[in-house]
mmCIF file of C-alpha atoms in Angstrom:
data_model
loop_
_atom_site.group_PDB
_atom_site.id
_atom_site.type_symbol
_atom_site.label_atom_id
_atom_site.label_comp_id
_atom_site.label_asym_id
_atom_site.label_seq_id
_atom_site.Cartn_x
_atom_site.Cartn_y
_atom_site.Cartn_z
ATOM 1 C CA UNK A 1 21.831 -267.772 213.258
ATOM 2 C CA UNK A 2 22.760 -264.083 210.849
ATOM 3 C CA UNK A 3 18.939 -262.625 212.881
ATOM 4 C CA UNK A 4 20.818 -263.912 216.190
ATOM 5 C CA UNK A 5 24.042 -261.808 215.231
ATOM 6 C CA UNK A 6 22.226 -258.545 214.299
ATOM 7 C CA UNK A 7 20.388 -258.410 217.621
ATOM 8 C CA UNK A 8 23.469 -258.851 219.257
ATOM 9 C CA UNK A 9 25.410 -255.944 217.591
ATOM 10 C CA UNK A 10 22.100 -253.500 217.891
ATOM 11 C CA UNK A 11 22.329 -254.280 222.109
ATOM 12 C CA UNK A 12 26.112 -254.134 221.897
ATOM 13 C CA UNK A 13 25.633 -250.895 219.862
ATOM 14 C CA UNK A 14 22.686 -249.376 222.295
ATOM 15 C CA UNK A 15 24.965 -250.796 225.204
ATOM 16 C CA UNK A 16 27.662 -248.362 224.424
ATOM 17 C CA UNK A 17 25.415 -245.566 223.776
ATOM 18 C CA UNK A 18 23.783 -245.811 226.391
ATOM 19 C CA UNK A 19 26.816 -245.899 228.484
ATOM 20 C CA UNK A 20 27.863 -242.600 227.351
ATOM 21 C CA UNK A 21 24.333 -240.781 227.517
ATOM 22 C CA UNK A 22 24.754 -241.684 231.101
ATOM 23 C CA UNK A 23 28.476 -240.334 231.665
ATOM 24 C CA UNK A 24 27.565 -237.156 229.824
ATOM 25 C CA UNK A 25 24.607 -237.042 232.001
ATOM 26 C CA UNK A 26 21.942 -237.750 229.675
ATOM 27 C CA UNK A 27 20.460 -240.010 230.864
ATOM 28 C CA UNK A 28 17.138 -239.673 234.075
ATOM 29 C CA UNK A 29 17.535 -244.211 234.843
ATOM 30 C CA UNK A 30 17.869 -244.203 238.407
ATOM 31 C CA UNK A 31 21.305 -246.037 237.298
ATOM 32 C CA UNK A 32 22.799 -243.480 235.633
ATOM 33 C CA UNK A 33 23.719 -241.823 239.033
ATOM 34 C CA UNK A 34 27.019 -243.661 239.628
ATOM 35 C CA UNK A 35 28.225 -242.931 235.763
ATOM 36 C CA UNK A 36 27.188 -239.310 235.246
ATOM 37 C CA UNK A 37 30.590 -237.701 236.065
ATOM 38 C CA UNK A 38 32.832 -238.159 233.340
ATOM 39 C CA UNK A 39 32.079 -237.226 230.052
ATOM 40 C CA UNK A 40 30.534 -238.354 227.204
ATOM 41 C CA UNK A 41 32.410 -240.933 223.998
ATOM 42 C CA UNK A 42 33.222 -237.384 222.019
ATOM 43 C CA UNK A 43 33.944 -235.437 224.794
ATOM 44 C CA UNK A 44 35.919 -237.747 226.572
ATOM 45 C CA UNK A 45 37.988 -237.631 223.490
ATOM 46 C CA UNK A 46 37.648 -233.765 222.903
ATOM 47 C CA UNK A 47 39.733 -233.913 226.699
ATOM 48 C CA UNK A 48 42.120 -235.105 225.223
ATOM 49 C CA UNK A 49 42.547 -233.147 222.021
ATOM 50 C CA UNK A 50 42.678 -230.133 224.831
ATOM 51 C CA UNK A 51 45.449 -231.658 226.298
ATOM 52 C CA UNK A 52 47.265 -232.831 223.354
ATOM 53 C CA UNK A 53 48.401 -230.310 220.943
ATOM 54 C CA UNK A 54 47.543 -229.228 216.871
ATOM 55 C CA UNK A 55 49.269 -232.829 215.632
ATOM 56 C CA UNK A 56 47.270 -234.833 217.258
ATOM 57 C CA UNK A 57 43.658 -233.040 217.003
ATOM 58 C CA UNK A 58 43.471 -232.904 213.297
ATOM 59 C CA UNK A 59 44.038 -236.818 213.890
ATOM 60 C CA UNK A 60 40.448 -236.911 215.396
ATOM 61 C CA UNK A 61 38.683 -234.163 213.476
ATOM 62 C CA UNK A 62 39.513 -236.099 209.842
ATOM 63 C CA UNK A 63 36.691 -239.144 212.149
ATOM 64 C CA UNK A 64 34.104 -235.787 213.235
ATOM 65 C CA UNK A 65 33.806 -235.110 209.788
ATOM 66 C CA UNK A 66 33.548 -237.914 208.353
ATOM 67 C CA UNK A 67 30.792 -239.018 210.346
ATOM 68 C CA UNK A 68 28.652 -235.607 210.849
ATOM 69 C CA UNK A 69 29.810 -234.995 207.045
ATOM 70 C CA UNK A 70 30.568 -231.267 207.238
ATOM 71 C CA UNK A 71 33.872 -231.318 206.073
ATOM 72 C CA UNK A 72 35.386 -227.754 205.658
ATOM 73 C CA UNK A 73 34.391 -226.147 201.389
ATOM 74 C CA UNK A 74 37.819 -225.726 201.178
ATOM 75 C CA UNK A 75 41.134 -227.145 202.157
ATOM 76 C CA UNK A 76 44.872 -225.301 202.438
ATOM 77 C CA UNK A 77 48.288 -227.454 202.726
ATOM 78 C CA UNK A 78 48.470 -226.348 207.262
ATOM 79 C CA UNK A 79 45.242 -228.570 207.101
ATOM 80 C CA UNK A 80 46.583 -231.396 205.513
ATOM 81 C CA UNK A 81 46.996 -234.438 208.686
ATOM 82 C CA UNK A 82 50.129 -236.104 209.910
ATOM 83 C CA UNK A 83 49.066 -238.962 208.611
ATOM 84 C CA UNK A 84 48.234 -238.445 204.906
ATOM 85 C CA UNK A 85 50.488 -240.402 202.808
ATOM 86 C CA UNK A 86 52.454 -242.479 206.187
ATOM 87 C CA UNK A 87 52.460 -246.155 206.178
ATOM 88 C CA UNK A 88 51.681 -248.136 209.164
ATOM 89 C CA UNK A 89 51.023 -251.904 209.929
ATOM 90 C CA UNK A 90 48.403 -253.183 212.151
ATOM 91 C CA UNK A 91 48.776 -256.467 213.333
ATOM 92 C CA UNK A 92 45.891 -258.935 213.338
ATOM 93 C CA UNK A 93 43.630 -256.315 211.940
ATOM 94 C CA UNK A 94 40.301 -258.484 211.105
ATOM 95 C CA UNK A 95 39.823 -258.351 215.032
ATOM 96 C CA UNK A 96 37.542 -256.512 216.202
ATOM 97 C CA UNK A 97 39.520 -253.552 218.619
ATOM 98 C CA UNK A 98 42.180 -254.024 215.334
ATOM 99 C CA UNK A 99 39.385 -253.131 212.429
ATOM 100 C CA UNK A 100 38.538 -250.167 213.988
ATOM 101 C CA UNK A 101 41.373 -247.981 214.406
ATOM 102 C CA UNK A 102 42.044 -249.822 210.695
ATOM 103 C CA UNK A 103 39.235 -248.095 209.894
ATOM 104 C CA UNK A 104 40.362 -244.933 211.816
ATOM 105 C CA UNK A 105 43.367 -245.051 210.174
ATOM 106 C CA UNK A 106 42.208 -245.025 206.408
ATOM 107 C CA UNK A 107 39.866 -241.894 206.672
ATOM 108 C CA UNK A 108 42.969 -240.502 208.407
ATOM 109 C CA UNK A 109 44.684 -240.592 206.038
ATOM 110 C CA UNK A 110 47.284 -242.843 206.574
ATOM 111 C CA UNK A 111 48.437 -245.739 203.968
ATOM 112 C CA UNK A 112 47.574 -248.877 206.286
ATOM 113 C CA UNK A 113 48.863 -252.785 205.626
ATOM 114 C CA UNK A 114 46.795 -255.038 207.804
ATOM 115 C CA UNK A 115 48.225 -258.349 208.653
ATOM 116 C CA UNK A 116 46.572 -261.174 208.928
ATOM 117 C CA UNK A 117 46.646 -265.276 208.402
ATOM 118 C CA UNK A 118 44.734 -265.491 205.463
ATOM 119 C CA UNK A 119 43.946 -262.305 203.359
ATOM 120 C CA UNK A 120 41.512 -264.150 201.039
ATOM 121 C CA UNK A 121 39.386 -265.244 204.224
ATOM 122 C CA UNK A 122 36.304 -262.891 203.356
ATOM 123 C CA UNK A 123 34.160 -264.596 206.466
ATOM 124 C CA UNK A 124 37.278 -262.419 209.280
ATOM 125 C CA UNK A 125 38.585 -260.243 206.872
ATOM 126 C CA UNK A 126 36.333 -258.992 203.051
ATOM 127 C CA UNK A 127 34.703 -256.635 205.974
ATOM 128 C CA UNK A 128 37.742 -254.596 206.025
ATOM 129 C CA UNK A 129 38.017 -254.163 201.058
ATOM 130 C CA UNK A 130 34.739 -252.565 202.107
ATOM 131 C CA UNK A 131 35.881 -249.747 204.754
ATOM 132 C CA UNK A 132 35.884 -246.591 203.027
ATOM 133 C CA UNK A 133 39.658 -245.917 201.385
ATOM 134 C CA UNK A 134 40.329 -249.481 201.981
ATOM 135 C CA UNK A 135 40.565 -249.753 197.690
ATOM 136 C CA UNK A 136 43.370 -247.032 197.857
ATOM 137 C CA UNK A 137 45.344 -247.657 200.745
ATOM 138 C CA UNK A 138 44.960 -251.640 202.271
ATOM 139 C CA UNK A 139 46.852 -253.623 201.773
ATOM 140 C CA UNK A 140 46.576 -257.123 203.518
ATOM 141 C CA UNK A 141 49.464 -259.330 203.936
ATOM 142 C CA UNK A 142 49.997 -262.613 205.153
ATOM 143 C CA UNK A 143 51.637 -262.751 208.618
ATOM 144 C CA UNK A 144 51.370 -264.479 211.386
ATOM 145 C CA UNK A 145 53.243 -263.648 214.989
ATOM 146 C CA UNK A 146 55.464 -266.650 215.517
ATOM 147 C CA UNK A 147 56.332 -266.440 211.352
ATOM 148 C CA UNK A 148 59.508 -263.960 211.868
ATOM 149 C CA UNK A 149 60.612 -262.986 207.849
ATOM 150 C CA UNK A 150 56.124 -262.600 206.957
ATOM 151 C CA UNK A 151 56.822 -259.690 209.953
ATOM 152 C CA UNK A 152 59.330 -259.028 208.296
ATOM 153 C CA UNK A 153 58.318 -258.526 205.136
ATOM 154 C CA UNK A 154 54.639 -256.677 206.695
ATOM 155 C CA UNK A 155 56.410 -254.323 207.947
ATOM 156 C CA UNK A 156 59.668 -253.207 205.788
ATOM 157 C CA UNK A 157 58.693 -249.758 204.981
ATOM 158 C CA UNK A 158 56.609 -249.165 207.595
ATOM 159 C CA UNK A 159 57.286 -246.122 209.705
ATOM 160 C CA UNK A 160 55.179 -247.761 212.441
ATOM 161 C CA UNK A 161 53.615 -250.408 214.177
ATOM 162 C CA UNK A 162 50.268 -251.380 216.148
ATOM 163 C CA UNK A 163 50.756 -254.526 217.318
ATOM 164 C CA UNK A 164 46.726 -255.443 217.990
ATOM 165 C CA UNK A 165 47.103 -259.376 217.331
ATOM 166 C CA UNK A 166 45.986 -261.042 220.893
ATOM 167 C CA UNK A 167 46.608 -265.179 220.590
ATOM 168 C CA UNK A 168 45.376 -266.734 223.186
ATOM 169 C CA UNK A 169 48.021 -268.896 224.282
ATOM 170 C CA UNK A 170 50.848 -267.944 226.271
ATOM 171 C CA UNK A 171 53.463 -268.572 224.672
ATOM 172 C CA UNK A 172 52.105 -267.463 221.024
ATOM 173 C CA UNK A 173 51.551 -264.161 222.803
ATOM 174 C CA UNK A 174 54.619 -263.324 224.299
ATOM 175 C CA UNK A 175 56.929 -265.002 221.915
ATOM 176 C CA UNK A 176 54.787 -263.622 219.385
ATOM 177 C CA UNK A 177 55.237 -260.107 220.630
ATOM 178 C CA UNK A 178 58.916 -260.578 220.724
ATOM 179 C CA UNK A 179 58.934 -261.831 217.138
ATOM 180 C CA UNK A 180 57.046 -258.473 216.333
ATOM 181 C CA UNK A 181 58.898 -255.991 218.055
ATOM 182 C CA UNK A 182 62.469 -257.378 217.158
ATOM 183 C CA UNK A 183 60.432 -257.604 213.438
ATOM 184 C CA UNK A 184 59.646 -253.979 213.440
ATOM 185 C CA UNK A 185 63.224 -253.450 214.324
ATOM 186 C CA UNK A 186 64.877 -254.537 211.902
ATOM 187 C CA UNK A 187 62.861 -252.924 209.189
ATOM 188 C CA UNK A 188 63.608 -249.702 210.690
ATOM 189 C CA UNK A 189 60.280 -248.955 212.341
ATOM 190 C CA UNK A 190 60.454 -245.705 213.822
ATOM 191 C CA UNK A 191 57.833 -246.880 216.691
ATOM 192 C CA UNK A 192 55.362 -249.267 218.261
ATOM 193 C CA UNK A 193 51.838 -248.681 219.482
ATOM 194 C CA UNK A 194 51.625 -251.942 221.711
ATOM 195 C CA UNK A 195 47.166 -252.732 222.750
ATOM 196 C CA UNK A 196 47.109 -254.518 226.712
ATOM 197 C CA UNK A 197 44.721 -254.814 228.814
ATOM 198 C CA UNK A 198 43.469 -254.252 232.321
ATOM 199 C CA UNK A 199 44.393 -257.877 232.852
ATOM 200 C CA UNK A 200 48.079 -256.882 233.072
ATOM 201 C CA UNK A 201 47.393 -254.394 235.310
ATOM 202 C CA UNK A 202 44.635 -254.895 238.288
ATOM 203 C CA UNK A 203 45.421 -258.686 239.649
ATOM 204 C CA UNK A 204 47.117 -257.879 242.398
ATOM 205 C CA UNK A 205 46.023 -259.098 245.949
ATOM 206 C CA UNK A 206 48.942 -257.357 247.904
ATOM 207 C CA UNK A 207 47.978 -253.543 246.928
ATOM 208 C CA UNK A 208 45.280 -251.789 248.943
ATOM 209 C CA UNK A 209 41.653 -251.806 248.198
ATOM 210 C CA UNK A 210 41.793 -248.396 248.466
ATOM 211 C CA UNK A 211 44.505 -248.006 246.475
ATOM 212 C CA UNK A 212 43.731 -246.354 243.225
ATOM 213 C CA UNK A 213 45.490 -247.850 239.759
ATOM 214 C CA UNK A 214 47.311 -245.693 237.900
ATOM 215 C CA UNK A 215 50.168 -247.027 235.176
ATOM 216 C CA UNK A 216 52.738 -247.839 237.220
ATOM 217 C CA UNK A 217 50.514 -251.118 238.918
ATOM 218 C CA UNK A 218 50.962 -254.300 237.355
ATOM 219 C CA UNK A 219 49.359 -257.938 237.954
ATOM 220 C CA UNK A 220 51.313 -260.070 239.942
ATOM 221 C CA UNK A 221 52.184 -262.710 238.056
ATOM 222 C CA UNK A 222 52.453 -265.715 240.686
ATOM 223 C CA UNK A 223 49.172 -265.120 242.448
ATOM 224 C CA UNK A 224 47.909 -265.238 238.184
ATOM 225 C CA UNK A 225 49.242 -267.925 237.602
ATOM 226 C CA UNK A 226 48.902 -269.589 241.701
ATOM 227 C CA UNK A 227 44.516 -268.476 240.824
ATOM 228 C CA UNK A 228 45.049 -269.865 237.061
ATOM 229 C CA UNK A 229 44.331 -266.601 235.809
ATOM 230 C CA UNK A 230 46.073 -266.927 232.645
ATOM 231 C CA UNK A 231 44.767 -264.416 230.102
ATOM 232 C CA UNK A 232 45.925 -262.094 232.993
ATOM 233 C CA UNK A 233 49.287 -264.092 232.945
ATOM 234 C CA UNK A 234 50.420 -263.413 229.396
ATOM 235 C CA UNK A 235 49.001 -259.972 228.805
ATOM 236 C CA UNK A 236 51.178 -259.314 231.643
ATOM 237 C CA UNK A 237 53.743 -261.418 229.818
ATOM 238 C CA UNK A 238 53.923 -259.760 226.986
ATOM 239 C CA UNK A 239 53.695 -256.146 227.518
ATOM 240 C CA UNK A 240 56.793 -257.457 229.765
ATOM 241 C CA UNK A 241 58.263 -259.018 226.417
ATOM 242 C CA UNK A 242 57.079 -255.675 224.150
ATOM 243 C CA UNK A 243 59.060 -253.743 227.318
ATOM 244 C CA UNK A 244 61.936 -255.159 227.721
ATOM 245 C CA UNK A 245 62.593 -255.865 223.588
ATOM 246 C CA UNK A 246 61.801 -251.861 223.273
ATOM 247 C CA UNK A 247 65.098 -250.999 225.158
ATOM 248 C CA UNK A 248 67.582 -253.323 223.957
ATOM 249 C CA UNK A 249 66.684 -252.322 220.539
ATOM 250 C CA UNK A 250 66.420 -248.991 220.849
ATOM 251 C CA UNK A 251 62.556 -248.409 219.958
ATOM 252 C CA UNK A 252 59.576 -245.835 220.691
ATOM 253 C CA UNK A 253 57.126 -248.059 222.773
ATOM 254 C CA UNK A 254 53.810 -246.691 223.353
ATOM 255 C CA UNK A 255 51.054 -249.056 225.147
ATOM 256 C CA UNK A 256 47.574 -248.242 225.138
ATOM 257 C CA UNK A 257 45.662 -250.359 228.261
ATOM 258 C CA UNK A 258 42.281 -251.248 227.682
ATOM 259 C CA UNK A 259 39.655 -252.134 230.348
ATOM 260 C CA UNK A 260 36.696 -254.631 228.309
ATOM 261 C CA UNK A 261 35.195 -253.408 225.450
ATOM 262 C CA UNK A 262 31.960 -252.776 224.519
ATOM 263 C CA UNK A 263 30.688 -251.478 220.841
ATOM 264 C CA UNK A 264 29.421 -251.810 217.386
ATOM 265 C CA UNK A 265 31.301 -254.642 216.356
ATOM 266 C CA UNK A 266 32.997 -254.484 211.722
ATOM 267 C CA UNK A 267 33.464 -257.976 211.757
ATOM 268 C CA UNK A 268 31.333 -260.828 211.590
ATOM 269 C CA UNK A 269 32.389 -262.818 214.315
ATOM 270 C CA UNK A 270 31.390 -262.056 218.218
ATOM 271 C CA UNK A 271 34.120 -260.658 220.134
ATOM 272 C CA UNK A 272 34.886 -262.530 223.505
ATOM 273 C CA UNK A 273 34.150 -259.439 226.191
ATOM 274 C CA UNK A 274 31.160 -258.293 224.120
ATOM 275 C CA UNK A 275 29.669 -261.969 224.820
ATOM 276 C CA UNK A 276 30.039 -261.110 228.684
ATOM 277 C CA UNK A 277 27.712 -258.486 227.771
ATOM 278 C CA UNK A 278 25.145 -260.728 225.914
ATOM 279 C CA UNK A 279 25.215 -263.395 229.195
ATOM 280 C CA UNK A 280 23.579 -260.947 231.279
ATOM 281 C CA UNK A 281 20.711 -260.196 228.647
ATOM 282 C CA UNK A 282 20.382 -263.806 227.743
ATOM 283 C CA UNK A 283 20.288 -265.414 231.165
ATOM 284 C CA UNK A 284 23.644 -267.356 231.796
ATOM 285 C CA UNK A 285 25.203 -265.258 233.918
ATOM 286 C CA UNK A 286 22.929 -266.767 237.159
ATOM 287 C CA UNK A 287 25.412 -264.320 239.223
ATOM 288 C CA UNK A 288 28.567 -262.151 239.635
ATOM 289 C CA UNK A 289 31.106 -260.313 242.502
ATOM 290 C CA UNK A 290 30.002 -257.593 244.565
ATOM 291 C CA UNK A 291 32.849 -255.452 242.485
ATOM 292 C CA UNK A 292 32.641 -252.964 240.352
ATOM 293 C CA UNK A 293 33.408 -253.086 236.663
ATOM 294 C CA UNK A 294 35.564 -251.009 234.054
ATOM 295 C CA UNK A 295 34.174 -250.653 230.434
ATOM 296 C CA UNK A 296 34.979 -248.718 227.574
ATOM 297 C CA UNK A 297 33.945 -247.709 223.246
ATOM 298 C CA UNK A 298 35.434 -249.722 221.534
ATOM 299 C CA UNK A 299 35.817 -246.691 219.507
ATOM 300 C CA UNK A 300 38.176 -245.069 221.740
ATOM 301 C CA UNK A 301 40.733 -247.604 221.461
ATOM 302 C CA UNK A 302 41.303 -247.203 217.983
ATOM 303 C CA UNK A 303 41.386 -242.937 218.832
ATOM 304 C CA UNK A 304 43.280 -243.362 221.444
ATOM 305 C CA UNK A 305 46.237 -245.446 219.637
ATOM 306 C CA UNK A 306 45.943 -243.141 216.542
ATOM 307 C CA UNK A 307 46.246 -239.721 219.319
ATOM 308 C CA UNK A 308 49.206 -241.615 221.355
ATOM 309 C CA UNK A 309 50.992 -242.430 217.814
ATOM 310 C CA UNK A 310 50.193 -238.922 217.015
ATOM 311 C CA UNK A 311 51.712 -237.186 219.806
ATOM 312 C CA UNK A 312 55.816 -237.575 219.389
ATOM 313 C CA UNK A 313 55.815 -236.359 223.310
ATOM 314 C CA UNK A 314 53.791 -240.230 223.930
ATOM 315 C CA UNK A 315 55.419 -242.307 225.689
ATOM 316 C CA UNK A 316 54.484 -245.675 228.340
ATOM 317 C CA UNK A 317 50.932 -246.822 229.236
ATOM 318 C CA UNK A 318 48.189 -244.931 228.528
ATOM 319 C CA UNK A 319 44.926 -246.169 230.509
ATOM 320 C CA UNK A 320 42.239 -245.939 228.527
ATOM 321 C CA UNK A 321 38.599 -246.421 230.472
ATOM 322 C CA UNK A 322 35.855 -244.341 229.751
ATOM 323 C CA UNK A 323 32.983 -246.030 233.097
ATOM 324 C CA UNK A 324 33.832 -247.799 236.315
ATOM 325 C CA UNK A 325 30.024 -249.055 237.000
ATOM 326 C CA UNK A 326 29.026 -251.717 240.450
ATOM 327 C CA UNK A 327 28.008 -254.859 237.777
ATOM 328 C CA UNK A 328 24.411 -253.906 240.353
ATOM 329 C CA UNK A 329 24.165 -250.409 238.720
ATOM 330 C CA UNK A 330 25.025 -252.649 235.380
ATOM 331 C CA UNK A 331 22.665 -255.284 235.516
ATOM 332 C CA UNK A 332 19.830 -252.876 236.291
ATOM 333 C CA UNK A 333 21.400 -250.926 232.943
ATOM 334 C CA UNK A 334 20.519 -253.444 231.269
ATOM 335 C CA UNK A 335 16.934 -254.610 232.579
ATOM 336 C CA UNK A 336 16.357 -250.965 232.535
ATOM 337 C CA UNK A 337 17.479 -251.167 228.557
ATOM 338 C CA UNK A 338 15.657 -254.538 228.168
ATOM 339 C CA UNK A 339 12.652 -255.362 229.991
ATOM 340 C CA UNK A 340 11.820 -258.077 226.992
ATOM 341 C CA UNK A 341 14.239 -260.198 228.563
ATOM 342 C CA UNK A 342 14.905 -261.643 231.718
ATOM 343 C CA UNK A 343 18.056 -260.673 233.294
ATOM 344 C CA UNK A 344 18.160 -261.986 237.025
ATOM 345 C CA UNK A 345 21.621 -262.191 237.506
ATOM 346 C CA UNK A 346 22.675 -261.390 241.273
#
């Protein structure tokens, strides 16, 4: 099982890397032409930084130095990032996206509280303790989105909250979001970053197929219920709940909207979106509809969450989409990358 998990991580890391190469024009594979119109993962991030101002640039700069091990020889007081010493909480900290967010926050000087169901569960949360800066600035809190008082305890003393926890059950997702928002308001949290999903955006049969999706688009709840797409139904309701409570309680709410996510994993368990990629490679995926799909690198989502939090002018929803590719091209890409597998999905 460990060998299989390691192989899966390698596959998913390679998929993310090749998507980045294709988008930046470095790949000559035939399927790469449809992706070569945008910047790569780092390039896209830099574009956001150039538009966002100095205080945002600091956050990514810290990450970039750590990755390249090219820190400046001296640091002045002007170089200290906005996050240094600031306390924030991340819900569902042991999850796929949340783990990378915790890592980014720690690398940018934040004191991080991670809310998890069981802080002593090493299988689910042990990887967090090994992150750089975790020993000094990471504290795991036992909290559940359905336990209001546990959320208040975790949030008390925090300047910001990143609500990343994503329960599967609709009632838990919606009521849990309500609890997170109200608990944050009760203890004086200034800003909440809510991680939504493209599932709250694109499920609407009444929208023209030629329409360009933007932050003003929403999934149609009746259509989601009629087609039993409960994932999109729950995601839409949860985001609406977050906005309603934020308006009533005077919270500064920011929403990051990612599509299916690919990239390396910090946690031991496999993320749902990565299972979808592996289904092509393992042969479980036999057919797919004639449509495009959107993808994003998990590290970009974490960086987007950090950037919107640190920009005082940020407001509303933000799409975080790296690549849009037809599923034909995606299957061809995987076949090119992994010739040792028989990828015959059509």
